Short mmCIF file of C-alpha atoms in Angstrom, two decimals:
data_model
loop_
_atom_site.label_atom_id
_atom_site.label_comp_id
_atom_site.label_asym_id
_atom_site.label_seq_id
_atom_site.Cartn_x
_atom_site.Cartn_y
_atom_site.Cartn_z
CA MET A 1 134.25 30.01 125.69
CA ILE A 2 137.57 28.19 125.49
CA LEU A 3 139.42 31.41 126.23
CA GLU A 4 137.22 31.95 129.26
CA THR A 5 138.04 28.45 130.52
CA LEU A 6 141.74 29.03 129.98
CA GLY A 7 141.42 32.39 131.74
CA ALA A 8 139.78 30.71 134.74
CA ALA A 9 142.55 28.10 134.87
CA VAL A 10 145.22 30.80 134.72
CA LEU A 11 143.39 32.74 137.42
CA GLY A 12 143.43 29.62 139.60
CA LEU A 13 147.16 29.16 138.97
CA LEU A 14 147.87 32.76 139.91
CA LEU A 15 145.83 32.47 143.07
CA ALA A 16 147.62 29.23 144.00
CA TRP A 17 151.01 30.83 143.34
CA ALA A 18 150.13 33.77 145.58
CA ALA A 19 148.81 31.52 148.33
CA ALA A 20 151.80 29.18 148.16
CA GLY A 21 154.19 32.09 148.44
CA ARG A 22 152.38 33.87 151.24
CA LEU A 23 151.00 30.98 153.30
CA ALA A 24 153.48 28.17 152.59
CA HIS A 25 153.82 27.31 156.28
CA ARG A 26 150.07 26.71 156.63
CA LEU A 27 149.37 24.82 153.40
CA PRO A 28 150.10 21.22 152.33
CA ALA A 29 152.26 20.19 149.37
CA ARG A 30 152.38 22.49 146.34
CA PRO A 31 150.88 20.04 143.80
CA LEU A 32 147.76 19.81 145.96
CA ILE A 33 147.57 23.59 146.23
CA TYR A 34 147.81 24.11 142.48
CA SER A 35 145.39 21.34 141.55
CA THR A 36 142.83 22.48 144.12
CA ALA A 37 143.00 26.09 142.95
CA VAL A 38 142.64 25.21 139.27
CA ALA A 39 139.80 22.76 139.94
CA GLY A 40 138.05 25.35 142.10
CA ALA A 41 138.43 28.01 139.42
CA LEU A 42 137.06 25.73 136.71
CA LEU A 43 134.16 24.70 138.95
CA GLY A 44 133.43 28.32 139.81
CA ASP A 45 133.48 29.29 136.15
CA PHE A 46 131.13 26.42 135.29
CA VAL A 47 128.69 27.14 138.11
CA THR A 48 128.59 30.87 137.41
CA ARG A 49 128.21 30.32 133.68
CA SER A 50 125.42 27.79 134.27
CA ALA A 51 123.55 30.01 136.73
CA LEU A 52 123.72 33.10 134.55
CA ASP A 53 122.97 33.40 130.89
CA PRO A 54 125.90 33.93 128.54
CA GLY A 55 126.93 37.50 128.86
CA PRO A 56 129.94 39.43 130.03
CA THR A 57 133.05 37.36 130.73
CA LEU A 58 133.95 39.22 133.90
CA VAL A 59 131.17 37.72 136.05
CA PRO A 60 132.13 34.04 135.52
CA LEU A 61 135.77 34.91 136.17
CA LEU A 62 134.73 36.57 139.42
CA GLY A 63 132.84 33.40 140.34
CA ALA A 64 135.94 31.37 139.43
CA PHE A 65 138.05 33.52 141.74
CA VAL A 66 135.61 33.21 144.64
CA ILE A 67 135.21 29.42 144.42
CA SER A 68 138.96 28.93 143.95
CA ALA A 69 139.75 31.06 147.00
CA ALA A 70 137.13 29.20 149.03
CA SER A 71 138.54 25.82 148.05
CA LEU A 72 142.06 26.97 148.93
CA SER A 73 140.86 28.17 152.31
CA LEU A 74 139.74 24.62 153.07
CA LEU A 75 143.37 23.48 152.81
CA LEU A 76 144.65 25.91 155.45
CA ARG A 77 145.95 24.41 158.67
CA PRO A 78 145.68 26.30 161.95
CA ALA A 79 148.62 28.49 162.87
CA ARG A 80 150.90 27.07 165.48
CA VAL A 81 150.63 28.94 168.73
CA ARG A 82 153.80 29.09 170.76
CA ARG A 83 153.16 28.88 174.44
CA SER A 84 155.78 30.14 176.79
CA ALA A 85 156.81 28.03 179.75
CA PRO A 86 155.13 28.96 183.00
CA ALA A 87 157.23 31.15 185.25
#
């Protein structure tokens, strides 16, 4: 169970690292990105583990990934649209 929790936290860190590298221009400060992703992964692991009986470890980690990605998506800012000057 502790290894599963650590695995969910590492999964959240990896997801935050990927998002910070790919979408840095649309996300806030990095500490907020990393803390949100880890908290989302731990929450997803907890919710999935609580909803399902103890069983295979892959399903709670999948839930951790989904909730972490959803919480990171809430941090995204809209892309800036450049408008050209009227002719």
